[in-house]
Amino acid sequence: MLSEDVNRYVEHHRALGFKYRIQDRLLRNFAAFAEAQGDEAVRTQRALDWAGQAPSPQQRRNRLLTVRRFARAMQAEDARYQVPPTNAFGRVAFKRRTPHIYTAKEIMALLKAASRLTPEGSIRPATYTTLFALLAATGLRSSEALALTLEDVTDDGLLIRETKFRKSRLVPLHETVQRRLDEYLIRRTQVGTSSPAVFVSQQGTALSYSTVVTVFLSLIRAIGLRAGPGQPGPCLHDLRHTFAVRSLEQCGTDPDNVKRHMLALSTYLGHAHVSDTYWYLQATPKLMTQIAEAGENLHQGPQL
């Protein structure tokens, strides 16, 4: 069966160290679609029909390439597998989405909206307020925050275990962040759950990423930062971009200070290379002013 081949393919890649979460979901979705039509192997037209259901050109291409890689691997042992063409949906030029750099006022509005979530008196408002505040204050990946367990909260900070790039790191917390997190953990004890997850739902289960994104988007729309479904606007990951940019703004114009900060920031964010951290930077009025001042100082030379 096609689904059995998908299982073997995914397990093989995970054994090699790949997480393969998105690919797993896409391939299982395709297998269900193809098997409903009686297919036992990848057929080109079926792959095109399935990939064509995606809402955007980038998603259609990603779907097709995922199935194509799978088909190429399986064709070595089963000649029935057909390999779809690479550019059936054309080439899609990658364009970086400009991140939204939140102001302090916008973050406060988000947290206030989260604190008003229902049911009133449940753990839900406290969970989302604390989660979004932690993301804004630390620049953690949302997946890292959602994967936190009670054992990961230490006196020295948060232990982030083998996430992206298979690296673990310790993330120190400002005393104000630590205090708010401790207050949430005390509130959490009233839920009566056996889940080790730090952030739990009102039912006591660990939060899922899809649920968190849904809640986040509803709040962002409620405070007027984003239009209706399908419209562009601020996203959850922009909190990580904001943390990187705002922290850099504190460096001033001293080049040596900036260099030291970038190395520290790269380590704090869990990047394998400092160049990965550059991806998170975005021009702001304050940064541009500092750059202009640094350029002026360089032009004028040392003051005697």
PDB file of C-alpha atoms in Angstrom:
ATOM      1  CA  MET A   1       0.000   0.000   0.000  1.00  0.00           C
ATOM      2  CA  LEU A   2       1.078   3.562  -0.709  1.00  0.00           C
ATOM      3  CA  SER A   3       0.621   4.598   2.921  1.00  0.00           C
ATOM      4  CA  GLU A   4       2.943   1.786   4.054  1.00  0.00           C
ATOM      5  CA  ASP A   5       5.645   3.063   1.695  1.00  0.00           C
ATOM      6  CA  VAL A   6       5.170   6.540   3.145  1.00  0.00           C
ATOM      7  CA  ASN A   7       5.667   5.123   6.646  1.00  0.00           C
ATOM      8  CA  ARG A   8       8.947   3.454   5.662  1.00  0.00           C
ATOM      9  CA  TYR A   9      10.175   6.558   3.845  1.00  0.00           C
ATOM     10  CA  VAL A  10       9.428   8.881   6.773  1.00  0.00           C
ATOM     11  CA  GLU A  11      10.907   6.500   9.359  1.00  0.00           C
ATOM     12  CA  HIS A  12      14.081   6.226   7.269  1.00  0.00           C
ATOM     13  CA  HIS A  13      14.573   9.999   7.225  1.00  0.00           C
ATOM     14  CA  ARG A  14      13.858  10.334  10.934  1.00  0.00           C
ATOM     15  CA  ALA A  15      16.407   7.628  11.649  1.00  0.00           C
ATOM     16  CA  LEU A  16      18.915   9.845   9.806  1.00  0.00           C
ATOM     17  CA  GLY A  17      18.146  12.707  12.198  1.00  0.00           C
ATOM     18  CA  PHE A  18      15.524  14.659  10.233  1.00  0.00           C
ATOM     19  CA  LYS A  19      12.333  15.703  12.042  1.00  0.00           C
ATOM     20  CA  TYR A  20      10.287  15.381   8.857  1.00  0.00           C
ATOM     21  CA  ARG A  21       7.090  16.729  10.420  1.00  0.00           C
ATOM     22  CA  ILE A  22       5.767  18.815   7.520  1.00  0.00           C
ATOM     23  CA  GLN A  23       6.803  16.215   4.930  1.00  0.00           C
ATOM     24  CA  ASP A  24       5.132  13.507   6.986  1.00  0.00           C
ATOM     25  CA  ARG A  25       1.858  15.409   7.084  1.00  0.00           C
ATOM     26  CA  LEU A  26       1.930  16.210   3.367  1.00  0.00           C
ATOM     27  CA  LEU A  27       2.800  12.678   2.277  1.00  0.00           C
ATOM     28  CA  ARG A  28       0.122  11.104   4.462  1.00  0.00           C
ATOM     29  CA  ASN A  29      -2.399  13.552   3.067  1.00  0.00           C
ATOM     30  CA  PHE A  30      -1.369  12.654  -0.477  1.00  0.00           C
ATOM     31  CA  ALA A  31      -1.437   8.909   0.254  1.00  0.00           C
ATOM     32  CA  ALA A  32      -4.997   9.159   1.562  1.00  0.00           C
ATOM     33  CA  PHE A  33      -6.001  11.137  -1.532  1.00  0.00           C
ATOM     34  CA  ALA A  34      -4.356   8.697  -3.958  1.00  0.00           C
ATOM     35  CA  GLU A  35      -5.524   5.522  -2.202  1.00  0.00           C
ATOM     36  CA  ALA A  36      -9.092   6.809  -2.299  1.00  0.00           C
ATOM     37  CA  GLN A  37      -8.707   6.626  -6.098  1.00  0.00           C
ATOM     38  CA  GLY A  38      -7.320   3.093  -5.929  1.00  0.00           C
ATOM     39  CA  ASP A  39      -3.641   3.986  -6.459  1.00  0.00           C
ATOM     40  CA  GLU A  40      -0.915   1.818  -4.941  1.00  0.00           C
ATOM     41  CA  ALA A  41       1.981   3.983  -6.146  1.00  0.00           C
ATOM     42  CA  VAL A  42       2.558   7.604  -7.139  1.00  0.00           C
ATOM     43  CA  ARG A  43       0.987   8.472 -10.462  1.00  0.00           C
ATOM     44  CA  THR A  44       1.959  11.763 -12.069  1.00  0.00           C
ATOM     45  CA  GLN A  45      -1.535  13.043 -12.811  1.00  0.00           C
ATOM     46  CA  ARG A  46      -2.760  12.161  -9.343  1.00  0.00           C
ATOM     47  CA  ALA A  47       0.153  14.045  -7.801  1.00  0.00           C
ATOM     48  CA  LEU A  48      -0.609  17.078  -9.960  1.00  0.00           C
ATOM     49  CA  ASP A  49      -4.298  16.952  -9.047  1.00  0.00           C
ATOM     50  CA  TRP A  50      -3.480  16.795  -5.339  1.00  0.00           C
ATOM     51  CA  ALA A  51      -0.789  19.469  -5.406  1.00  0.00           C
ATOM     52  CA  GLY A  52      -3.053  21.735  -7.446  1.00  0.00           C
ATOM     53  CA  GLN A  53      -5.515  21.910  -4.543  1.00  0.00           C
ATOM     54  CA  ALA A  54      -3.118  24.068  -2.497  1.00  0.00           C
ATOM     55  CA  PRO A  55      -4.190  27.727  -2.258  1.00  0.00           C
ATOM     56  CA  SER A  56      -0.920  29.402  -3.331  1.00  0.00           C
ATOM     57  CA  PRO A  57       1.746  28.840  -6.029  1.00  0.00           C
ATOM     58  CA  GLN A  58       4.430  28.303  -3.375  1.00  0.00           C
ATOM     59  CA  GLN A  59       2.342  25.694  -1.563  1.00  0.00           C
ATOM     60  CA  ARG A  60       1.473  23.903  -4.817  1.00  0.00           C
ATOM     61  CA  ARG A  61       5.149  23.705  -5.739  1.00  0.00           C
ATOM     62  CA  ASN A  62       6.125  22.546  -2.248  1.00  0.00           C
ATOM     63  CA  ARG A  63       3.495  19.803  -2.350  1.00  0.00           C
ATOM     64  CA  LEU A  64       4.654  18.615  -5.749  1.00  0.00           C
ATOM     65  CA  LEU A  65       8.347  18.564  -4.850  1.00  0.00           C
ATOM     66  CA  THR A  66       7.635  16.652  -1.636  1.00  0.00           C
ATOM     67  CA  VAL A  67       5.803  13.913  -3.548  1.00  0.00           C
ATOM     68  CA  ARG A  68       8.428  13.972  -6.297  1.00  0.00           C
ATOM     69  CA  ARG A  69      11.278  13.274  -3.870  1.00  0.00           C
ATOM     70  CA  PHE A  70       9.301  10.427  -2.360  1.00  0.00           C
ATOM     71  CA  ALA A  71       8.491   8.992  -5.786  1.00  0.00           C
ATOM     72  CA  ARG A  72      12.134   9.114  -6.921  1.00  0.00           C
ATOM     73  CA  ALA A  73      13.239   7.224  -3.823  1.00  0.00           C
ATOM     74  CA  MET A  74      10.543   4.558  -4.151  1.00  0.00           C
ATOM     75  CA  GLN A  75      10.989   4.087  -7.908  1.00  0.00           C
ATOM     76  CA  ALA A  76      14.317   2.359  -7.200  1.00  0.00           C
ATOM     77  CA  GLU A  77      12.434  -0.590  -5.748  1.00  0.00           C
ATOM     78  CA  ASP A  78       9.030  -0.307  -7.444  1.00  0.00           C
ATOM     79  CA  ALA A  79       8.852   0.535 -11.152  1.00  0.00           C
ATOM     80  CA  ARG A  80       5.168   1.422 -10.851  1.00  0.00           C
ATOM     81  CA  TYR A  81       6.127   4.720  -9.243  1.00  0.00           C
ATOM     82  CA  GLN A  82       5.963   7.671 -11.622  1.00  0.00           C
ATOM     83  CA  VAL A  83       8.075  10.772 -10.936  1.00  0.00           C
ATOM     84  CA  PRO A  84       6.176  14.055 -11.535  1.00  0.00           C
ATOM     85  CA  PRO A  85       7.989  16.850 -13.413  1.00  0.00           C
ATOM     86  CA  THR A  86       9.710  19.474 -11.277  1.00  0.00           C
ATOM     87  CA  ASN A  87       8.235  22.614 -12.823  1.00  0.00           C
ATOM     88  CA  ALA A  88       4.692  21.516 -13.593  1.00  0.00           C
ATOM     89  CA  PHE A  89       3.459  24.598 -11.729  1.00  0.00           C
ATOM     90  CA  GLY A  90       6.267  26.837 -12.939  1.00  0.00           C
ATOM     91  CA  ARG A  91       9.096  28.335 -10.955  1.00  0.00           C
ATOM     92  CA  VAL A  92       8.291  30.355  -7.866  1.00  0.00           C
ATOM     93  CA  ALA A  93      10.799  33.035  -6.960  1.00  0.00           C
ATOM     94  CA  PHE A  94      11.301  33.225  -3.206  1.00  0.00           C
ATOM     95  CA  LYS A  95      10.453  36.585  -1.710  1.00  0.00           C
ATOM     96  CA  ARG A  96      11.176  37.301   1.920  1.00  0.00           C
ATOM     97  CA  ARG A  97       8.130  38.490   3.809  1.00  0.00           C
ATOM     98  CA  THR A  98       8.842  41.748   5.570  1.00  0.00           C
ATOM     99  CA  PRO A  99       8.434  41.023   9.279  1.00  0.00           C
ATOM    100  CA  HIS A 100       6.322  43.258  11.449  1.00  0.00           C
ATOM    101  CA  ILE A 101       8.343  44.824  14.256  1.00  0.00           C
ATOM    102  CA  TYR A 102       5.932  45.301  17.125  1.00  0.00           C
ATOM    103  CA  THR A 103       5.931  48.432  19.222  1.00  0.00           C
ATOM    104  CA  ALA A 104       5.740  48.153  23.005  1.00  0.00           C
ATOM    105  CA  LYS A 105       2.208  49.538  22.795  1.00  0.00           C
ATOM    106  CA  GLU A 106       1.152  46.819  20.331  1.00  0.00           C
ATOM    107  CA  ILE A 107       2.584  44.047  22.508  1.00  0.00           C
ATOM    108  CA  MET A 108       0.766  45.426  25.545  1.00  0.00           C
ATOM    109  CA  ALA A 109      -2.471  45.520  23.548  1.00  0.00           C
ATOM    110  CA  LEU A 110      -1.946  41.877  22.553  1.00  0.00           C
ATOM    111  CA  LEU A 111      -1.346  40.824  26.164  1.00  0.00           C
ATOM    112  CA  LYS A 112      -4.373  42.742  27.427  1.00  0.00           C
ATOM    113  CA  ALA A 113      -6.533  41.082  24.767  1.00  0.00           C
ATOM    114  CA  ALA A 114      -5.158  37.678  25.798  1.00  0.00           C
ATOM    115  CA  SER A 115      -5.965  38.395  29.447  1.00  0.00           C
ATOM    116  CA  ARG A 116      -9.620  38.891  28.458  1.00  0.00           C
ATOM    117  CA  LEU A 117      -9.981  35.471  26.838  1.00  0.00           C
ATOM    118  CA  THR A 118     -12.826  33.276  27.994  1.00  0.00           C
ATOM    119  CA  PRO A 119     -13.849  31.334  29.980  1.00  0.00           C
ATOM    120  CA  GLU A 120     -13.228  33.990  32.624  1.00  0.00           C
ATOM    121  CA  GLY A 121     -11.506  32.549  35.661  1.00  0.00           C
ATOM    122  CA  SER A 122     -10.051  29.589  33.748  1.00  0.00           C
ATOM    123  CA  ILE A 123      -6.364  28.951  33.093  1.00  0.00           C
ATOM    124  CA  ARG A 124      -6.819  29.940  29.422  1.00  0.00           C
ATOM    125  CA  PRO A 125      -6.279  33.742  29.751  1.00  0.00           C
ATOM    126  CA  ALA A 126      -3.237  33.240  31.982  1.00  0.00           C
ATOM    127  CA  THR A 127      -1.769  30.623  29.638  1.00  0.00           C
ATOM    128  CA  TYR A 128      -1.915  32.753  26.516  1.00  0.00           C
ATOM    129  CA  THR A 129      -0.895  35.976  28.243  1.00  0.00           C
ATOM    130  CA  THR A 130       2.174  34.279  29.720  1.00  0.00           C
ATOM    131  CA  LEU A 131       3.028  32.445  26.496  1.00  0.00           C
ATOM    132  CA  PHE A 132       2.908  35.538  24.281  1.00  0.00           C
ATOM    133  CA  ALA A 133       4.767  37.617  26.885  1.00  0.00           C
ATOM    134  CA  LEU A 134       7.500  34.975  27.101  1.00  0.00           C
ATOM    135  CA  LEU A 135       7.908  34.911  23.309  1.00  0.00           C
ATOM    136  CA  ALA A 136       8.180  38.697  23.221  1.00  0.00           C
ATOM    137  CA  ALA A 137      10.645  38.862  26.124  1.00  0.00           C
ATOM    138  CA  THR A 138      12.966  36.041  25.046  1.00  0.00           C
ATOM    139  CA  GLY A 139      12.671  35.653  21.276  1.00  0.00           C
ATOM    140  CA  LEU A 140      12.038  31.924  21.675  1.00  0.00           C
ATOM    141  CA  ARG A 141      10.665  29.989  18.736  1.00  0.00           C
ATOM    142  CA  SER A 142       7.009  29.211  19.402  1.00  0.00           C
ATOM    143  CA  SER A 143       7.796  25.502  19.047  1.00  0.00           C
ATOM    144  CA  GLU A 144      10.439  25.837  21.764  1.00  0.00           C
ATOM    145  CA  ALA A 145       8.040  27.531  24.164  1.00  0.00           C
ATOM    146  CA  LEU A 146       5.317  24.950  23.544  1.00  0.00           C
ATOM    147  CA  ALA A 147       7.791  22.098  24.089  1.00  0.00           C
ATOM    148  CA  LEU A 148       8.845  23.378  27.523  1.00  0.00           C
ATOM    149  CA  THR A 149       8.227  21.019  30.428  1.00  0.00           C
ATOM    150  CA  LEU A 150       8.215  21.800  34.139  1.00  0.00           C
ATOM    151  CA  GLU A 151      11.694  20.301  34.449  1.00  0.00           C
ATOM    152  CA  ASP A 152      12.982  22.781  31.864  1.00  0.00           C
ATOM    153  CA  VAL A 153      12.243  25.744  34.154  1.00  0.00           C
ATOM    154  CA  THR A 154      15.379  26.112  36.294  1.00  0.00           C
ATOM    155  CA  ASP A 155      16.785  28.714  38.658  1.00  0.00           C
ATOM    156  CA  ASP A 156      19.270  29.673  35.937  1.00  0.00           C
ATOM    157  CA  GLY A 157      16.713  30.047  33.131  1.00  0.00           C
ATOM    158  CA  LEU A 158      14.912  27.898  30.570  1.00  0.00           C
ATOM    159  CA  LEU A 159      16.489  24.723  29.273  1.00  0.00           C
ATOM    160  CA  ILE A 160      15.738  24.480  25.561  1.00  0.00           C
ATOM    161  CA  ARG A 161      16.308  20.876  24.505  1.00  0.00           C
ATOM    162  CA  GLU A 162      17.569  19.853  21.052  1.00  0.00           C
ATOM    163  CA  THR A 163      15.331  21.982  18.867  1.00  0.00           C
ATOM    164  CA  LYS A 164      16.329  23.382  15.491  1.00  0.00           C
ATOM    165  CA  PHE A 165      19.874  22.383  14.441  1.00  0.00           C
ATOM    166  CA  ARG A 166      19.677  19.706  17.198  1.00  0.00           C
ATOM    167  CA  LYS A 167      21.199  22.109  19.712  1.00  0.00           C
ATOM    168  CA  SER A 168      20.328  22.535  23.389  1.00  0.00           C
ATOM    169  CA  ARG A 169      20.878  25.803  25.211  1.00  0.00           C
ATOM    170  CA  LEU A 170      20.108  27.630  28.433  1.00  0.00           C
ATOM    171  CA  VAL A 171      18.091  30.828  28.062  1.00  0.00           C
ATOM    172  CA  PRO A 172      18.545  33.174  31.063  1.00  0.00           C
ATOM    173  CA  LEU A 173      15.476  35.182  32.030  1.00  0.00           C
ATOM    174  CA  HIS A 174      15.182  38.746  33.247  1.00  0.00           C
ATOM    175  CA  GLU A 175      13.947  38.831  36.837  1.00  0.00           C
ATOM    176  CA  THR A 176      10.624  40.359  35.763  1.00  0.00           C
ATOM    177  CA  VAL A 177      10.066  37.561  33.237  1.00  0.00           C
ATOM    178  CA  GLN A 178      11.028  34.927  35.794  1.00  0.00           C
ATOM    179  CA  ARG A 179       8.602  36.401  38.314  1.00  0.00           C
ATOM    180  CA  ARG A 180       5.679  36.382  35.871  1.00  0.00           C
ATOM    181  CA  LEU A 181       6.464  32.824  34.801  1.00  0.00           C
ATOM    182  CA  ASP A 182       6.576  31.702  38.444  1.00  0.00           C
ATOM    183  CA  GLU A 183       3.188  33.330  39.030  1.00  0.00           C
ATOM    184  CA  TYR A 184       1.753  31.417  36.077  1.00  0.00           C
ATOM    185  CA  LEU A 185       3.191  28.125  37.302  1.00  0.00           C
ATOM    186  CA  ILE A 186       1.497  28.650  40.669  1.00  0.00           C
ATOM    187  CA  ARG A 187      -1.785  29.330  38.848  1.00  0.00           C
ATOM    188  CA  ARG A 188      -1.190  26.219  36.732  1.00  0.00           C
ATOM    189  CA  THR A 189      -1.151  23.944  39.810  1.00  0.00           C
ATOM    190  CA  GLN A 190      -4.882  24.564  40.173  1.00  0.00           C
ATOM    191  CA  VAL A 191      -5.652  22.865  36.857  1.00  0.00           C
ATOM    192  CA  GLY A 192      -5.076  19.340  38.104  1.00  0.00           C
ATOM    193  CA  THR A 193      -3.207  17.875  35.152  1.00  0.00           C
ATOM    194  CA  SER A 194      -0.629  15.137  34.773  1.00  0.00           C
ATOM    195  CA  SER A 195       0.834  16.803  31.663  1.00  0.00           C
ATOM    196  CA  PRO A 196       4.479  17.873  32.100  1.00  0.00           C
ATOM    197  CA  ALA A 197       3.992  20.756  29.628  1.00  0.00           C
ATOM    198  CA  VAL A 198       4.442  24.272  30.998  1.00  0.00           C
ATOM    199  CA  PHE A 199       1.659  25.737  28.873  1.00  0.00           C
ATOM    200  CA  VAL A 200      -1.607  23.845  29.142  1.00  0.00           C
ATOM    201  CA  SER A 201      -5.178  24.298  27.998  1.00  0.00           C
ATOM    202  CA  GLN A 202      -8.163  24.566  30.323  1.00  0.00           C
ATOM    203  CA  GLN A 203      -8.542  20.786  29.892  1.00  0.00           C
ATOM    204  CA  GLY A 204      -4.992  20.324  31.177  1.00  0.00           C
ATOM    205  CA  THR A 205      -3.506  19.177  27.878  1.00  0.00           C
ATOM    206  CA  ALA A 206      -0.421  20.585  26.171  1.00  0.00           C
ATOM    207  CA  LEU A 207      -1.181  23.371  23.695  1.00  0.00           C
ATOM    208  CA  SER A 208      -0.878  22.569  20.005  1.00  0.00           C
ATOM    209  CA  TYR A 209       0.809  24.967  17.594  1.00  0.00           C
ATOM    210  CA  SER A 210      -2.253  25.214  15.335  1.00  0.00           C
ATOM    211  CA  THR A 211      -4.471  26.173  18.280  1.00  0.00           C
ATOM    212  CA  VAL A 212      -2.012  28.813  19.458  1.00  0.00           C
ATOM    213  CA  VAL A 213      -1.808  30.367  15.984  1.00  0.00           C
ATOM    214  CA  THR A 214      -5.603  30.444  15.721  1.00  0.00           C
ATOM    215  CA  VAL A 215      -5.915  32.233  19.061  1.00  0.00           C
ATOM    216  CA  PHE A 216      -3.076  34.616  18.198  1.00  0.00           C
ATOM    217  CA  LEU A 217      -4.644  35.620  14.877  1.00  0.00           C
ATOM    218  CA  SER A 218      -8.031  36.216  16.504  1.00  0.00           C
ATOM    219  CA  LEU A 219      -6.419  38.519  19.060  1.00  0.00           C
ATOM    220  CA  ILE A 220      -4.312  40.389  16.514  1.00  0.00           C
ATOM    221  CA  ARG A 221      -7.438  41.021  14.449  1.00  0.00           C
ATOM    222  CA  ALA A 222      -9.370  42.085  17.531  1.00  0.00           C
ATOM    223  CA  ILE A 223      -6.831  44.823  18.323  1.00  0.00           C
ATOM    224  CA  GLY A 224      -6.782  46.038  14.717  1.00  0.00           C
ATOM    225  CA  LEU A 225      -3.323  44.874  13.610  1.00  0.00           C
ATOM    226  CA  ARG A 226      -4.570  42.490  10.954  1.00  0.00           C
ATOM    227  CA  ALA A 227      -7.558  42.278   8.596  1.00  0.00           C
ATOM    228  CA  GLY A 228      -9.705  39.208   7.954  1.00  0.00           C
ATOM    229  CA  PRO A 229      -8.665  35.642   7.052  1.00  0.00           C
ATOM    230  CA  GLY A 230      -6.338  35.411   4.073  1.00  0.00           C
ATOM    231  CA  GLN A 231      -5.105  38.981   4.494  1.00  0.00           C
ATOM    232  CA  PRO A 232      -1.420  39.691   5.208  1.00  0.00           C
ATOM    233  CA  GLY A 233      -0.314  41.118   8.505  1.00  0.00           C
ATOM    234  CA  PRO A 234       1.685  40.498  11.683  1.00  0.00           C
ATOM    235  CA  CYS A 235       2.273  36.875  12.605  1.00  0.00           C
ATOM    236  CA  LEU A 236       3.363  34.998  15.719  1.00  0.00           C
ATOM    237  CA  HIS A 237       6.956  34.530  14.518  1.00  0.00           C
ATOM    238  CA  ASP A 238       7.333  38.309  14.215  1.00  0.00           C
ATOM    239  CA  LEU A 239       7.703  38.421  17.995  1.00  0.00           C
ATOM    240  CA  ARG A 240      11.076  36.700  17.521  1.00  0.00           C
ATOM    241  CA  HIS A 241      12.083  39.248  14.865  1.00  0.00           C
ATOM    242  CA  THR A 242      11.010  42.041  17.207  1.00  0.00           C
ATOM    243  CA  PHE A 243      13.122  40.708  20.054  1.00  0.00           C
ATOM    244  CA  ALA A 244      16.222  40.569  17.828  1.00  0.00           C
ATOM    245  CA  VAL A 245      15.726  44.091  16.485  1.00  0.00           C
ATOM    246  CA  ARG A 246      14.831  45.752  19.784  1.00  0.00           C
ATOM    247  CA  SER A 247      17.810  44.176  21.530  1.00  0.00           C
ATOM    248  CA  LEU A 248      20.147  45.440  18.801  1.00  0.00           C
ATOM    249  CA  GLU A 249      18.714  48.933  19.205  1.00  0.00           C
ATOM    250  CA  GLN A 250      20.178  48.978  22.731  1.00  0.00           C
ATOM    251  CA  CYS A 251      23.764  48.664  21.446  1.00  0.00           C
ATOM    252  CA  GLY A 252      24.296  52.241  20.370  1.00  0.00           C
ATOM    253  CA  THR A 253      26.898  53.098  17.721  1.00  0.00           C
ATOM    254  CA  ASP A 254      30.031  51.420  19.119  1.00  0.00           C
ATOM    255  CA  PRO A 255      31.086  48.823  16.473  1.00  0.00           C
ATOM    256  CA  ASP A 256      32.802  46.578  19.028  1.00  0.00           C
ATOM    257  CA  ASN A 257      29.709  46.599  21.206  1.00  0.00           C
ATOM    258  CA  VAL A 258      27.559  45.632  18.219  1.00  0.00           C
ATOM    259  CA  LYS A 259      29.894  42.749  17.318  1.00  0.00           C
ATOM    260  CA  ARG A 260      29.829  41.356  20.853  1.00  0.00           C
ATOM    261  CA  HIS A 261      26.074  41.731  20.999  1.00  0.00           C
ATOM    262  CA  MET A 262      25.504  39.909  17.712  1.00  0.00           C
ATOM    263  CA  LEU A 263      27.534  36.918  18.912  1.00  0.00           C
ATOM    264  CA  ALA A 264      25.629  36.829  22.193  1.00  0.00           C
ATOM    265  CA  LEU A 265      22.281  37.263  20.430  1.00  0.00           C
ATOM    266  CA  SER A 266      23.047  34.444  17.994  1.00  0.00           C
ATOM    267  CA  THR A 267      23.776  32.108  20.907  1.00  0.00           C
ATOM    268  CA  TYR A 268      20.703  33.254  22.842  1.00  0.00           C
ATOM    269  CA  LEU A 269      18.412  32.650  19.845  1.00  0.00           C
ATOM    270  CA  GLY A 270      19.918  29.217  19.223  1.00  0.00           C
ATOM    271  CA  HIS A 271      21.425  29.880  15.791  1.00  0.00           C
ATOM    272  CA  ALA A 272      24.153  27.689  14.352  1.00  0.00           C
ATOM    273  CA  HIS A 273      25.861  30.665  12.679  1.00  0.00           C
ATOM    274  CA  VAL A 274      25.756  34.384  13.379  1.00  0.00           C
ATOM    275  CA  SER A 275      24.741  34.902   9.745  1.00  0.00           C
ATOM    276  CA  ASP A 276      21.451  33.160  10.594  1.00  0.00           C
ATOM    277  CA  THR A 277      20.751  35.956  13.071  1.00  0.00           C
ATOM    278  CA  TYR A 278      21.054  38.608  10.351  1.00  0.00           C
ATOM    279  CA  TRP A 279      17.873  37.159   8.815  1.00  0.00           C
ATOM    280  CA  TYR A 280      15.933  38.428  11.825  1.00  0.00           C
ATOM    281  CA  LEU A 281      17.087  42.004  11.579  1.00  0.00           C
ATOM    282  CA  GLN A 282      14.915  44.674  10.048  1.00  0.00           C
ATOM    283  CA  ALA A 283      15.480  48.411   9.598  1.00  0.00           C
ATOM    284  CA  THR A 284      13.768  50.613  12.156  1.00  0.00           C
ATOM    285  CA  PRO A 285      13.989  54.416  12.580  1.00  0.00           C
ATOM    286  CA  LYS A 286      16.177  53.979  15.672  1.00  0.00           C
ATOM    287  CA  LEU A 287      18.565  51.552  13.979  1.00  0.00           C
ATOM    288  CA  MET A 288      18.832  53.729  10.882  1.00  0.00           C
ATOM    289  CA  THR A 289      19.628  56.742  13.072  1.00  0.00           C
ATOM    290  CA  GLN A 290      22.354  54.777  14.860  1.00  0.00           C
ATOM    291  CA  ILE A 291      23.803  53.620  11.541  1.00  0.00           C
ATOM    292  CA  ALA A 292      23.868  57.210  10.277  1.00  0.00           C
ATOM    293  CA  GLU A 293      25.590  58.381  13.462  1.00  0.00           C
ATOM    294  CA  ALA A 294      28.159  55.582  13.238  1.00  0.00           C
ATOM    295  CA  GLY A 295      28.864  56.489   9.613  1.00  0.00           C
ATOM    296  CA  GLU A 296      29.256  60.146  10.529  1.00  0.00           C
ATOM    297  CA  ASN A 297      31.672  59.270  13.338  1.00  0.00           C
ATOM    298  CA  LEU A 298      33.694  57.108  10.987  1.00  0.00           C
ATOM    299  CA  HIS A 299      33.837  59.883   8.397  1.00  0.00           C
ATOM    300  CA  GLN A 300      34.969  62.475  10.926  1.00  0.00           C
ATOM    301  CA  GLY A 301      37.636  60.198  12.428  1.00  0.00           C
ATOM    302  CA  PRO A 302      38.739  60.109  16.079  1.00  0.00           C
ATOM    303  CA  GLN A 303      38.176  63.254  18.097  1.00  0.00           C
ATOM    304  CA  LEU A 304      41.364  64.753  19.567  1.00  0.00           C
TER     305      LEU A 304
END
